[in-house]
XYZ file of N, CA and C in Angstrom:
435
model
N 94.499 10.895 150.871
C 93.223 10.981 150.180
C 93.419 11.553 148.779
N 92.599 11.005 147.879
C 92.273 11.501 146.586
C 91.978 13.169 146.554
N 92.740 14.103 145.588
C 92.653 15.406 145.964
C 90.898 15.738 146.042
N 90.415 15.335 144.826
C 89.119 15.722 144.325
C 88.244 15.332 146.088
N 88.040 13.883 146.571
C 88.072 13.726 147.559
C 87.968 14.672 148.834
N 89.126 14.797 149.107
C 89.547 16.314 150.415
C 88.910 17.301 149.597
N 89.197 17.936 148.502
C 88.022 19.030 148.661
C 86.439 18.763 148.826
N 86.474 17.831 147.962
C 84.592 17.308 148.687
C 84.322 17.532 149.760
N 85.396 17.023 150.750
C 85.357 16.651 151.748
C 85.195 17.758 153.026
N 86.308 18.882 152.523
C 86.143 20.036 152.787
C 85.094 21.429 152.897
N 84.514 20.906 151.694
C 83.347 22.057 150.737
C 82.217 21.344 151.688
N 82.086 20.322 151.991
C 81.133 19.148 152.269
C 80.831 19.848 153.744
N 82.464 19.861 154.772
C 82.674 20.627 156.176
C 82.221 22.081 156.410
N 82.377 22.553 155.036
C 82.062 23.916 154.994
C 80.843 24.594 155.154
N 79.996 23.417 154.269
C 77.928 23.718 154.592
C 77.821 23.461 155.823
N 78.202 22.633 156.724
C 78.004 22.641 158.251
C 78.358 23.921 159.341
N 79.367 24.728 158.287
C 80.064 25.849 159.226
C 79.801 27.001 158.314
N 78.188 27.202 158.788
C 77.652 28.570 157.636
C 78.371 29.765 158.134
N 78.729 30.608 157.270
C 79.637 31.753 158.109
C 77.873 32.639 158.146
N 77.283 32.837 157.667
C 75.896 33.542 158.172
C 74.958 32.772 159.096
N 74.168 33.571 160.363
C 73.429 32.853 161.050
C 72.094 33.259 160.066
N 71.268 34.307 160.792
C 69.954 34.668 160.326
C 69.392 35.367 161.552
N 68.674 36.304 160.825
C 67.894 37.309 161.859
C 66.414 37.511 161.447
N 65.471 37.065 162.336
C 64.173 37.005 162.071
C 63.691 38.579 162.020
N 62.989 38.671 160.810
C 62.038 39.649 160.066
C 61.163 40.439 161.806
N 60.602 39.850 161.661
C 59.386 40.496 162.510
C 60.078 40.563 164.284
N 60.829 39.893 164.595
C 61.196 39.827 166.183
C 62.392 40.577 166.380
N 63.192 40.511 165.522
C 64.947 40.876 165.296
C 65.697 40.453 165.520
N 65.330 39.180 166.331
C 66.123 38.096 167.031
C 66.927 37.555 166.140
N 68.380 37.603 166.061
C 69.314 37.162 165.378
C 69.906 35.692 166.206
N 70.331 35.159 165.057
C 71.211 33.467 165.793
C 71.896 33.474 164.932
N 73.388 33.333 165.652
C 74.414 32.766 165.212
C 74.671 31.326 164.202
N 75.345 31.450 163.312
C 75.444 29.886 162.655
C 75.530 28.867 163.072
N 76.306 28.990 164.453
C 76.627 27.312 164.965
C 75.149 27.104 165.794
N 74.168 28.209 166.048
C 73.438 28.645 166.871
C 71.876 27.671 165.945
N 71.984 28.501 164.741
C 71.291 27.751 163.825
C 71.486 26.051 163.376
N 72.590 25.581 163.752
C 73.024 23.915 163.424
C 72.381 23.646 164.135
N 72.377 24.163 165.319
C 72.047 23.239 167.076
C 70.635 23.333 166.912
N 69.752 24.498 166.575
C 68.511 24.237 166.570
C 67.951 23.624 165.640
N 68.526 23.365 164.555
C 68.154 22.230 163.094
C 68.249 20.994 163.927
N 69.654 20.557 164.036
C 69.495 19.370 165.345
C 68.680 19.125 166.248
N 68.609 19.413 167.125
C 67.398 19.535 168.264
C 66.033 19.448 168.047
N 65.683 19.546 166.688
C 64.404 19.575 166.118
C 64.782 18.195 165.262
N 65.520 17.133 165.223
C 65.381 16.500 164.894
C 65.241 15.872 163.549
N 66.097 17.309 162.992
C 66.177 17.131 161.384
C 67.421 16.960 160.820
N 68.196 16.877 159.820
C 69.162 17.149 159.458
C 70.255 17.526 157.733
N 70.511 18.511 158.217
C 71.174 18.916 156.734
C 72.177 17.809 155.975
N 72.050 18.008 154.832
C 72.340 16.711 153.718
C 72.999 17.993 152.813
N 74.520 18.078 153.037
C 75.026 19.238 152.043
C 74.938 18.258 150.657
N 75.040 18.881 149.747
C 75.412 18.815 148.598
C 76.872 19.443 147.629
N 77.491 18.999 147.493
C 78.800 19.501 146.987
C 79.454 18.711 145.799
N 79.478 19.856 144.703
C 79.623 19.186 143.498
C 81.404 19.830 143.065
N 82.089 19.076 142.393
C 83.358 19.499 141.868
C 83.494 19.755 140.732
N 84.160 20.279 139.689
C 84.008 21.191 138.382
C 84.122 20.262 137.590
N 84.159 18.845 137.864
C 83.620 17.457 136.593
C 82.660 16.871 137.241
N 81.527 17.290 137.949
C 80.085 16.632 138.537
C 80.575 16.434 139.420
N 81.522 15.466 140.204
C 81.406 14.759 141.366
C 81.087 14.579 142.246
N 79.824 14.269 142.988
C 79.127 14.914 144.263
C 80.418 14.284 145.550
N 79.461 14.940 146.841
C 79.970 14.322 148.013
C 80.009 13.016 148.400
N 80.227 12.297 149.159
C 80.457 11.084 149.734
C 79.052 11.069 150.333
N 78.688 12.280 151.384
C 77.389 12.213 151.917
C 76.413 12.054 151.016
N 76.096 12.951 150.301
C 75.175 13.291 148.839
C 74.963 11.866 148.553
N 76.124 10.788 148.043
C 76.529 9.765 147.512
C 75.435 8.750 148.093
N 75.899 8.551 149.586
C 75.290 8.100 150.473
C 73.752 8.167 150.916
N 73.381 9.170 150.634
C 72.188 9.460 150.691
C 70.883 8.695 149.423
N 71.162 9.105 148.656
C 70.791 8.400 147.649
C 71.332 7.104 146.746
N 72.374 6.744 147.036
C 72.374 5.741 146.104
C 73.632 4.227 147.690
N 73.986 5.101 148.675
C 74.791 4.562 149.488
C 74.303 3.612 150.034
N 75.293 2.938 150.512
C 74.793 1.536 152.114
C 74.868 2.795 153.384
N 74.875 1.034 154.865
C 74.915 2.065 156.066
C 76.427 2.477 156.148
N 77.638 2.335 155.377
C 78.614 2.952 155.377
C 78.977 4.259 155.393
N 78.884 5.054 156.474
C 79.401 6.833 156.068
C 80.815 7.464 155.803
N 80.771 8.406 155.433
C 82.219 8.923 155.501
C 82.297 9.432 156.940
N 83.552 9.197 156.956
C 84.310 9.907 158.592
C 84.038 11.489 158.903
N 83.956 11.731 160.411
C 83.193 12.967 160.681
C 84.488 13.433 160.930
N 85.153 14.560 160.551
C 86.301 15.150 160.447
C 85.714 16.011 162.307
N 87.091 16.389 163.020
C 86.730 17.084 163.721
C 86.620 18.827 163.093
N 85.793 19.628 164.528
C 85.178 20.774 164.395
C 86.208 21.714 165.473
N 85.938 22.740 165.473
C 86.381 23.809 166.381
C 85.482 24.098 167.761
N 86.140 24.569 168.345
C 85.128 23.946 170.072
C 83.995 25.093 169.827
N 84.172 25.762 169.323
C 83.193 27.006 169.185
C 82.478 26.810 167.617
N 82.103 25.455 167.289
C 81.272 24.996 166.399
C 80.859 23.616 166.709
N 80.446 23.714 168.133
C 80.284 22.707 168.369
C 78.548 21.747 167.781
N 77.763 22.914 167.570
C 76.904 22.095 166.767
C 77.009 21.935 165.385
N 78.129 22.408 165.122
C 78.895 21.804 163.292
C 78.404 20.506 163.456
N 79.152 20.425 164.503
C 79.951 18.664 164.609
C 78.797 17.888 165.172
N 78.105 18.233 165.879
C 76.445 17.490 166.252
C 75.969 17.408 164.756
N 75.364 18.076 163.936
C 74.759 17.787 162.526
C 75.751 17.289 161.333
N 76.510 17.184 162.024
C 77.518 16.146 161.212
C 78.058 14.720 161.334
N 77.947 14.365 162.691
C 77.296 13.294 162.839
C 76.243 13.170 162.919
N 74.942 13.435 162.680
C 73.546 13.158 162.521
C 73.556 13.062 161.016
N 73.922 13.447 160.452
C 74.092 13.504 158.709
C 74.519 12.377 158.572
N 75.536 11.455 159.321
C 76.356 10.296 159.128
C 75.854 9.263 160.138
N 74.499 9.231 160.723
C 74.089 8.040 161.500
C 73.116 7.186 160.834
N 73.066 6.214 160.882
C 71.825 5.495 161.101
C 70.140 6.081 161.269
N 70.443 7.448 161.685
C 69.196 7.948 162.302
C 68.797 8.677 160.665
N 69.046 8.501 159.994
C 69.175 9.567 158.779
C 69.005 8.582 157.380
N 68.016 8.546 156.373
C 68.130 7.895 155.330
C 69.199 7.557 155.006
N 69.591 7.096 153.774
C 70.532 6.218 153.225
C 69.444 5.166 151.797
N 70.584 5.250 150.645
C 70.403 4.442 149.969
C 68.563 4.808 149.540
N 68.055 6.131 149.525
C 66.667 6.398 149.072
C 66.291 5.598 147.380
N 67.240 5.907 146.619
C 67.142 5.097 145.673
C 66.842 4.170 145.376
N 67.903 3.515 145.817
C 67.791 1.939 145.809
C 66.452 1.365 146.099
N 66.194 2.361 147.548
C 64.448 2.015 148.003
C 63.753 2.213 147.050
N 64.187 2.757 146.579
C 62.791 3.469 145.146
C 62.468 2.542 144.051
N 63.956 1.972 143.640
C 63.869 1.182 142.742
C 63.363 -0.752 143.191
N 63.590 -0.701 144.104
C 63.096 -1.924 144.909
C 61.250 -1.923 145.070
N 60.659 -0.989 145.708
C 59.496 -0.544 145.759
C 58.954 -0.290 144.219
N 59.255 0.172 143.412
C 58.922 0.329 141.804
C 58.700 -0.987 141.572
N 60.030 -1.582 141.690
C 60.328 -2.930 140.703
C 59.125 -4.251 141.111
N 59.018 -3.666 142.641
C 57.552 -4.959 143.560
C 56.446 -4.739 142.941
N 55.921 -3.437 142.369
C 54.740 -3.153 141.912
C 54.661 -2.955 140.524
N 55.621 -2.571 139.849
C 55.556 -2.170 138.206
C 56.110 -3.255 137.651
N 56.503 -4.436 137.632
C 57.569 -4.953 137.062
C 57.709 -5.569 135.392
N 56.485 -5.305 134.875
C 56.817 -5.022 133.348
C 56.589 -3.579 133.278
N 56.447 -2.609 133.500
C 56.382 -0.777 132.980
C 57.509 -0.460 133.377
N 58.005 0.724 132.641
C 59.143 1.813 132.709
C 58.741 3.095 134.079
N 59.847 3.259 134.700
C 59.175 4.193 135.102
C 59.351 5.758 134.538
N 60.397 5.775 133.497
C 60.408 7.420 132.765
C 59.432 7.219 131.551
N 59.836 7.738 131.064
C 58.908 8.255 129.227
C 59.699 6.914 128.364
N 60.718 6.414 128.614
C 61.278 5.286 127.816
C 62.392 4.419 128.578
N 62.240 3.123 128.102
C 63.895 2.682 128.409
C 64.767 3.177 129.026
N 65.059 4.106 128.184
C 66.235 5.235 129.046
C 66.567 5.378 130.991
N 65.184 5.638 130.902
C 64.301 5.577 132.353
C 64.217 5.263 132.518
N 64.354 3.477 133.078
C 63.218 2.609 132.862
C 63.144 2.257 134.563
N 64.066 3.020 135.377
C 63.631 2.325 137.338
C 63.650 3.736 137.654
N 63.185 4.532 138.743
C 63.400 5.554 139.715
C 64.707 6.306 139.799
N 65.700 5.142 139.972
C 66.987 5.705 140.213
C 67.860 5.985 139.083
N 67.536 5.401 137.711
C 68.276 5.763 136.593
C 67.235 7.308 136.287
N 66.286 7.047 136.418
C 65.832 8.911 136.077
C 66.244 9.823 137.252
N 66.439 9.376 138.226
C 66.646 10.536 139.255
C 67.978 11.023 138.860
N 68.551 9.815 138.167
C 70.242 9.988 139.035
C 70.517 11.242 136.956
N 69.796 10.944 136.485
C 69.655 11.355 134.967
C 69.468 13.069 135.353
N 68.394 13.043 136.163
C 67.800 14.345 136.407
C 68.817 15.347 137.256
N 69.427 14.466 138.029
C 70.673 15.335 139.182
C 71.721 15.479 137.568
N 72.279 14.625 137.050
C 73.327 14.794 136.557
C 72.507 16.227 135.036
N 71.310 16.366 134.785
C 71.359 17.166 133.579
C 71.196 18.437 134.433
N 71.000 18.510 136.049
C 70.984 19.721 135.983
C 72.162 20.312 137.172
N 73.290 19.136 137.218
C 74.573 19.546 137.553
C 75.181 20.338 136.444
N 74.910 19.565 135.317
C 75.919 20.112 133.935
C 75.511 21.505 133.595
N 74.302 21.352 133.755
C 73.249 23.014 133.681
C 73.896 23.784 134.023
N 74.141 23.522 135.564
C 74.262 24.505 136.297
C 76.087 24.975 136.099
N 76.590 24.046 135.331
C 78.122 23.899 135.564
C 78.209 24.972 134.042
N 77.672 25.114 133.348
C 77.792 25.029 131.948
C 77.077 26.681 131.656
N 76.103 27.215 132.895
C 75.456 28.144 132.944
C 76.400 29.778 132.837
């Protein structure tokens, strides 16, 4: 694999394996991290890390999410004692989970607007060239901060 790649790829494994769980305010009831995956799962939702490299580069997932097909990246294995890592990590990478939001966006725009812009100009002119405008000015932001 491409180095930049494996660390994505890695950093990507890493939001799935929060080293903090969380302990509720008012009850005291604390849960473990892998404790917290399983109940994000089970509720039928699922985390979409984000992971950027020190020249923008997002994740493969990230990638996928917004601008991807039904193609995912490979679910690396987990440690037996993270075992709901690896449940919201394949749920992140199924079918059951958006994909390609963009594209929808710009398809749905383009059926209904199809002479208007959808930013302030040209520049802008579909959903996904301003979104993808808006992620990248405030990657650099944040890189540059």
């Amino acid at each position: 694999l491409e180095n930049t790649t494996r660390l994505l790829r890695n950093g990507e494994k890493g939001k799935f394996m929060r080293v903090k769980g969380g302990t509720n305010k008012l009850t005291g009831h604390t849960i473990s991290p892998d404790q917290l995956m399983g109940d994000i799962v089970d509720s039928h939702q699922a985390l979409i890390p984000q992971v950027v490299d020190p020249w923008g580069k997002w994740n493969e997932l990230f990638e996928r999410t917004l601008i991807g097909d039904r193609a995912a990246p490979p679910v690396p294995s987990y440690r037996a004692s993270r075992r709901n890592a690896q449940r919201m990590h394949e749920l992140a990478c199924s079918t059951r989970v958006p994909f390609g939001l963009l594209n929808s966006a710009n398809k749905t725009w383009k059926t209904s607007h199809s002479d208007s812009w959808y930013g302030d100009s040209y520049l802008a002119a579909d959903p996904k060239t301003w979104a993808l405008q808006q992620i990248g000015l405030t990657i650099t932001n944040a890189l540059t901060a």
